[in-house]
mmCIF file of C-alpha atoms in Angstrom:
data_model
loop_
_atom_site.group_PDB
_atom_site.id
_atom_site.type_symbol
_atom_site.label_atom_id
_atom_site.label_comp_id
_atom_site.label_asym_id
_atom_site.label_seq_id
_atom_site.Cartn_x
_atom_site.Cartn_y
_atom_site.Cartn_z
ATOM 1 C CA UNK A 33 -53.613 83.161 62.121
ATOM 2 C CA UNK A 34 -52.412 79.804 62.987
ATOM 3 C CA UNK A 35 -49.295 78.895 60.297
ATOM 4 C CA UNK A 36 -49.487 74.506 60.135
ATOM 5 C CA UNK A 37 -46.026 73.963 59.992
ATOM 6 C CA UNK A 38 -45.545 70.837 57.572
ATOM 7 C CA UNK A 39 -43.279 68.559 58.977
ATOM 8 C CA UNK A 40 -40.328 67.945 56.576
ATOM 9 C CA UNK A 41 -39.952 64.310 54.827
ATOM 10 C CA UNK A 42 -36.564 63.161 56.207
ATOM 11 C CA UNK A 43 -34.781 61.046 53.332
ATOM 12 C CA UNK A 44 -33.634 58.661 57.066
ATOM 13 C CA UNK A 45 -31.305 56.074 56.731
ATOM 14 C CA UNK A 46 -32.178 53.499 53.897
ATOM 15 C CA UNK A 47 -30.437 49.822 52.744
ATOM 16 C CA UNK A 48 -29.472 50.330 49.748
ATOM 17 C CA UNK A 49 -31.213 48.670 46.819
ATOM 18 C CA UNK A 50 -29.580 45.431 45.145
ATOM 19 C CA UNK A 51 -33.066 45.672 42.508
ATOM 20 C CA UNK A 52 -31.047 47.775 39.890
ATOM 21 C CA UNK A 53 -28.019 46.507 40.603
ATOM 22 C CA UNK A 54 -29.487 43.300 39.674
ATOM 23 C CA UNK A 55 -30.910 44.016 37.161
ATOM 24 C CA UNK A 56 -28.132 45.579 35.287
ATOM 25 C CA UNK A 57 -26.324 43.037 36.355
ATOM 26 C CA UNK A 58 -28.548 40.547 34.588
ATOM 27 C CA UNK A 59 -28.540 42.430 31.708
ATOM 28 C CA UNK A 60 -25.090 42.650 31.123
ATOM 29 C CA UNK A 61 -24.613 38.729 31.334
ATOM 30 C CA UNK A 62 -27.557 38.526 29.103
ATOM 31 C CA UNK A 63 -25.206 40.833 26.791
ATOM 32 C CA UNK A 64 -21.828 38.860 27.382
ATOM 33 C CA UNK A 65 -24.141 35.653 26.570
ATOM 34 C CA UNK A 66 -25.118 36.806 23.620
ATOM 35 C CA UNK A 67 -22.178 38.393 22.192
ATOM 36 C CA UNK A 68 -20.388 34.804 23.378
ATOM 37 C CA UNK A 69 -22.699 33.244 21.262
ATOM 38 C CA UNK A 70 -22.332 34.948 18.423
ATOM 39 C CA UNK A 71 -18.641 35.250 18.550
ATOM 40 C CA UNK A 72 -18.667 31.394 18.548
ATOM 41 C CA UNK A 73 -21.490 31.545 15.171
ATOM 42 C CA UNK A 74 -18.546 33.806 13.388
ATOM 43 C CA UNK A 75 -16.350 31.867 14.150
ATOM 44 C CA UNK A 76 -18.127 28.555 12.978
ATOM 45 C CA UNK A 77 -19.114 29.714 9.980
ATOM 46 C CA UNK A 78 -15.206 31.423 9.598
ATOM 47 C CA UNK A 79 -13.957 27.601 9.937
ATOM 48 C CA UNK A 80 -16.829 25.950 8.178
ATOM 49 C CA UNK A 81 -16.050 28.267 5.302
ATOM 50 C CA UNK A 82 -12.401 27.488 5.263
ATOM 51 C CA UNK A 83 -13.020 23.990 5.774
ATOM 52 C CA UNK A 84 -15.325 23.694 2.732
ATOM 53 C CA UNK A 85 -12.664 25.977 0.441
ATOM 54 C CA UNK A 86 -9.934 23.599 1.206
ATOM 55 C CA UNK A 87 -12.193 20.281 1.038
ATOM 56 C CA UNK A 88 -12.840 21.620 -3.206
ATOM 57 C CA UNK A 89 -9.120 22.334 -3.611
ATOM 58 C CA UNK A 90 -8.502 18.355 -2.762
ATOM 59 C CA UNK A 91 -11.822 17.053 -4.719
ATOM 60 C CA UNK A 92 -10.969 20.058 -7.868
ATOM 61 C CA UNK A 93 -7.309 18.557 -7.734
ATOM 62 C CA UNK A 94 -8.832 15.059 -8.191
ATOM 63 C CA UNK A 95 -11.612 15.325 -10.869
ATOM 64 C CA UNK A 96 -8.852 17.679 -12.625
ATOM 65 C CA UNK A 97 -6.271 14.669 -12.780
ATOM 66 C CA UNK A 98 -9.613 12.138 -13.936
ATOM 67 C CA UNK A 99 -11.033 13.935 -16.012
ATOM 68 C CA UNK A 100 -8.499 16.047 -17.772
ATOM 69 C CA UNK A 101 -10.435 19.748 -17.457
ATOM 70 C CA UNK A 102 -7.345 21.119 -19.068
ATOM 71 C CA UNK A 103 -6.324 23.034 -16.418
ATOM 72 C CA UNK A 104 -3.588 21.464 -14.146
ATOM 73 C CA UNK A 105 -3.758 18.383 -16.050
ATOM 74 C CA UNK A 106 -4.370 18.294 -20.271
ATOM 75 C CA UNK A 107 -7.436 17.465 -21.709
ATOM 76 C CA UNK A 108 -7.510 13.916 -22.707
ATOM 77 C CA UNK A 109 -4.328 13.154 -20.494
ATOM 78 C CA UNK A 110 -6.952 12.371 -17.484
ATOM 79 C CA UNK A 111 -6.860 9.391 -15.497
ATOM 80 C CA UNK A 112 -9.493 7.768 -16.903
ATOM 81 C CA UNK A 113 -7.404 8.101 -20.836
ATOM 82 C CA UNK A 114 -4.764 6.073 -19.334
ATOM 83 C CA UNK A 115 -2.853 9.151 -18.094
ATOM 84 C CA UNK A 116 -0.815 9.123 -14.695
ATOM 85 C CA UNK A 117 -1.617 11.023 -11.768
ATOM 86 C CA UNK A 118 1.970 10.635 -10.571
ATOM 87 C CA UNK A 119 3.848 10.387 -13.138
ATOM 88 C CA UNK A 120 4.488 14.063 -14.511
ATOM 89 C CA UNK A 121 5.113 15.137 -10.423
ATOM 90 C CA UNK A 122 7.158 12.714 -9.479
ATOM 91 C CA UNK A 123 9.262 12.500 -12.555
ATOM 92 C CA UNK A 124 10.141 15.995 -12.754
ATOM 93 C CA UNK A 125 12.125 15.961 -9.293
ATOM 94 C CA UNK A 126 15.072 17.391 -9.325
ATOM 95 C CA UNK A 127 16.153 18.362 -6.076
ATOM 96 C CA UNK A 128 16.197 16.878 -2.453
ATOM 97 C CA UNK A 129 16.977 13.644 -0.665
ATOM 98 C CA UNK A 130 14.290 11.385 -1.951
ATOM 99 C CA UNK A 131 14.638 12.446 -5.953
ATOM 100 C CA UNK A 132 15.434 9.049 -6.593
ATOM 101 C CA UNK A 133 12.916 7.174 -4.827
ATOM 102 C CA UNK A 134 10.327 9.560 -6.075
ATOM 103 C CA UNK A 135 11.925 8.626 -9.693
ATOM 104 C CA UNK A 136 11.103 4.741 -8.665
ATOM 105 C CA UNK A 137 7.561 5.540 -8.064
ATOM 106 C CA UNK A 138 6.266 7.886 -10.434
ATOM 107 C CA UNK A 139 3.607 6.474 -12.834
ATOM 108 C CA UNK A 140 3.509 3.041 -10.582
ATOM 109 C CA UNK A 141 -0.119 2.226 -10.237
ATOM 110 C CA UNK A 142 0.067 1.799 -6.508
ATOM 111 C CA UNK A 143 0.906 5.634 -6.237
ATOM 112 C CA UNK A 144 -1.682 6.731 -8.302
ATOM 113 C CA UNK A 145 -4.474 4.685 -6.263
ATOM 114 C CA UNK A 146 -2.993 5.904 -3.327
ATOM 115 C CA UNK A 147 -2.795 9.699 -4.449
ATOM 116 C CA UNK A 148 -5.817 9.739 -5.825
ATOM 117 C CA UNK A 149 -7.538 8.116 -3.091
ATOM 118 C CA UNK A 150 -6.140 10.243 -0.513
ATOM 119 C CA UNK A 151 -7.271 13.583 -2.926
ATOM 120 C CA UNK A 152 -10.749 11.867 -2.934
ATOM 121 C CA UNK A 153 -11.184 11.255 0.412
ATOM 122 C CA UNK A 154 -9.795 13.956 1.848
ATOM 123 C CA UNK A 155 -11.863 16.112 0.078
ATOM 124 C CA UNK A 156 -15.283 14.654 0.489
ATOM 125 C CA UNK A 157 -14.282 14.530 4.384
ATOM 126 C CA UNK A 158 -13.369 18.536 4.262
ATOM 127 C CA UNK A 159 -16.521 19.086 2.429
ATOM 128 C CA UNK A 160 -18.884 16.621 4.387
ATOM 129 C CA UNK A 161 -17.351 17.574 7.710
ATOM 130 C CA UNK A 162 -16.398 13.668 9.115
ATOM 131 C CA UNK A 163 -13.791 12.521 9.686
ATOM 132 C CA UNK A 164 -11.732 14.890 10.116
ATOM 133 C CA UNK A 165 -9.031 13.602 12.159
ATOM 134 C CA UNK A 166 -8.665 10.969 9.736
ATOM 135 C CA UNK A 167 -8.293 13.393 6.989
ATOM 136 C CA UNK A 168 -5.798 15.790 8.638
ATOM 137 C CA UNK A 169 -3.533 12.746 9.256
ATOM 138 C CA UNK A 170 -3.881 11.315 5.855
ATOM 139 C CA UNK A 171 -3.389 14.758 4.571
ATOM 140 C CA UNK A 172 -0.388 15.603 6.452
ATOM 141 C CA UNK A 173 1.049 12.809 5.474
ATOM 142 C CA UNK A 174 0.412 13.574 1.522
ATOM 143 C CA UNK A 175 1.375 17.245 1.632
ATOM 144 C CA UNK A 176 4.892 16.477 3.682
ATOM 145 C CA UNK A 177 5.814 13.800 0.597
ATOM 146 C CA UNK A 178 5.017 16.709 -1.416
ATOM 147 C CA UNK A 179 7.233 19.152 0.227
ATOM 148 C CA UNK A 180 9.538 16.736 0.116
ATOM 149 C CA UNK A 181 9.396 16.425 -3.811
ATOM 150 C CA UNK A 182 9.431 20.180 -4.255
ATOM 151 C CA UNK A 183 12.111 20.626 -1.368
ATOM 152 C CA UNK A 184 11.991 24.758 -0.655
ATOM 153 C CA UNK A 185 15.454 24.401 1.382
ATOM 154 C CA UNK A 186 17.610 24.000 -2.370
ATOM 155 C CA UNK A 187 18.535 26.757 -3.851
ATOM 156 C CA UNK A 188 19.888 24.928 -6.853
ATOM 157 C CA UNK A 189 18.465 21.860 -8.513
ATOM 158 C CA UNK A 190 20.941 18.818 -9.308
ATOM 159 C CA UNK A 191 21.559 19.923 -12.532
ATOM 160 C CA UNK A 192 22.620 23.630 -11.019
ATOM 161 C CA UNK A 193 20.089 25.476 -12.619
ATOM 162 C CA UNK A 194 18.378 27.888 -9.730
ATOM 163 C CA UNK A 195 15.608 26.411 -7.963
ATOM 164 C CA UNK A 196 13.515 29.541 -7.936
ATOM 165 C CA UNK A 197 12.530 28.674 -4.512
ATOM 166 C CA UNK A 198 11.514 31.463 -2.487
ATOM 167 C CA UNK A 199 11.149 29.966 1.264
ATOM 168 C CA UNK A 200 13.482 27.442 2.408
ATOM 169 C CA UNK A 201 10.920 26.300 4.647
ATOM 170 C CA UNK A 202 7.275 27.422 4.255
ATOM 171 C CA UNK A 203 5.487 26.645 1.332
ATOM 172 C CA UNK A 204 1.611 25.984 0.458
ATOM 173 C CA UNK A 205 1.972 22.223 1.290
ATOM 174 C CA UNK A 206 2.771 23.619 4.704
ATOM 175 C CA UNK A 207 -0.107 25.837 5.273
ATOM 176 C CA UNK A 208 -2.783 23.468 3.726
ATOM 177 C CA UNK A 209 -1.128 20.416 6.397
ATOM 178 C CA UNK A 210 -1.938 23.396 9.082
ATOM 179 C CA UNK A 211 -4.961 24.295 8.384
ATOM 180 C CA UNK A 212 -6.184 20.576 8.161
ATOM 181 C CA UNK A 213 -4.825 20.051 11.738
ATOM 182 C CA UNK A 214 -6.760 23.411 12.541
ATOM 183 C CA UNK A 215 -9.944 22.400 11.450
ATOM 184 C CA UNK A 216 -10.013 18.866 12.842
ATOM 185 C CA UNK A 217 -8.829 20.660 16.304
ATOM 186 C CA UNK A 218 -12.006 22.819 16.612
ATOM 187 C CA UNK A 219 -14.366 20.401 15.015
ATOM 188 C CA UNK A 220 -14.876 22.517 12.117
ATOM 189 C CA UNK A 221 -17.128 19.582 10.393
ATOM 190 C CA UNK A 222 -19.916 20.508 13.569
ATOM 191 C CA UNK A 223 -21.157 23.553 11.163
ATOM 192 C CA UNK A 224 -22.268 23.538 8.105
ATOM 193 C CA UNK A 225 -21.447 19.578 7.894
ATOM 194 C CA UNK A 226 -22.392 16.419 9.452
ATOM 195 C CA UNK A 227 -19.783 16.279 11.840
ATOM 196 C CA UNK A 228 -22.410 16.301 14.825
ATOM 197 C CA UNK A 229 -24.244 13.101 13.176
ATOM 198 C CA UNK A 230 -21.011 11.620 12.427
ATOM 199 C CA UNK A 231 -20.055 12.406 16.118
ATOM 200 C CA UNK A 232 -23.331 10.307 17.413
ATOM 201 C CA UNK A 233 -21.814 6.959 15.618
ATOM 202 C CA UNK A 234 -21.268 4.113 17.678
ATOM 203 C CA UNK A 235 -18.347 3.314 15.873
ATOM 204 C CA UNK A 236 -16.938 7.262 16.206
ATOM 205 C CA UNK A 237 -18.265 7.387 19.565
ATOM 206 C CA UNK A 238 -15.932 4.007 20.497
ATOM 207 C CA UNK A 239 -12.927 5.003 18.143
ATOM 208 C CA UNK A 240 -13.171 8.989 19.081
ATOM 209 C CA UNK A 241 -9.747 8.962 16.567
ATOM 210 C CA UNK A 242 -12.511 8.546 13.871
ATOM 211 C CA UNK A 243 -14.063 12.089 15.049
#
């Protein structure tokens, strides 16, 4: 009885294969893509959302002082009943270098314009998401007269009473200046705003301080 001896399959010498390696290679920058992605989506929407929260503090602050809603500012004390946007803020100073001059201007009508102005358009330009860079200057500049007027470093006012301070440095004006400087850093207007269509102006694309 012949036995057919079957001649064994010899696994050899082989190149190895790039096909899987490839593939999982493909699929992991398909993964880092889309995690990428929607890192930068959450993180969009995280600014967009702060952007529009701090936009209706700035246009709430302004139809308050109008309008007289009777929250921050009495009803039928608005702007529009003769009232003065300024007036009660600036005249109740009572610490800091600049109580005086903030004395001077309260209740003069070129402070109110320019307060409420810079409350109205700096908060349809939070909201709207233009202009951004404009805003965070103008902004800045509002919120650092106002630190000034409520001056954090004094622990006493001039008359001696305690200041109730509780930060000689940071205070709300701060943060809000910080996180307008934030916002028009990472373009924050580009979601959930026009800031792309504002971006495609002639006139932004020229002046790119207008972004």
């Amino acid at each position: 009885m012949a036995v057919h001896e079957h001649p064994h399959r010899s696994s050899g010498f082989r190149l190895p294969s790039f096909r899987s390696n490839r593939a999982a290679s493909a699929s992991a920058s398909v993964s880092e893509v889309s995690a990428g992605t929607g890192t930068h989506t959450a993180q969009g929407y995280a600014f967009a959302s702060l952007r529009l929260l701090t936009g209706f503090v700035f246009l709430w602050a302004f139809l308050d002082k109008t309008f007289g809603f009777g929250y921050a500012t009495p009803s039928g004390k608005g702007w529009i009943d003769g009232g003065s946007p300024t007036k009660g803020f600036l005249g109740s100073v009572a610490a800091g270098p600049m109580e005086s001059t903030f004395h001077s201007w309260a209740g003069d009508s070129w402070a109110d314009w320019l307060f409420m102005l810079g409350l109205l358009g700096i908060g349809v330009a939070l909201v709207a998401g233009v202009a951004l860079r404009v805003a965070a200057v103008a902004g800045t500049v509002m919120l650092a007269l106002m630190w000034l007027a409520e001056w954090p470093p004094a622990k006493h006012l001039s008359d001696g009473s305690v200041s109730m301070s509780t930060n000689p440095f940071v205070d709300s004006h701060l943060i809000y200046a910080a996180t307008l400087i934030v916002l028009a850093a990472v373009a924050a207007g580009d979601t959930l705003g026009a800031g792309r269509l504002w971006a495609r102006l002639p006139v932004v694309r020229d002046h790119s301080w207008l972004r």
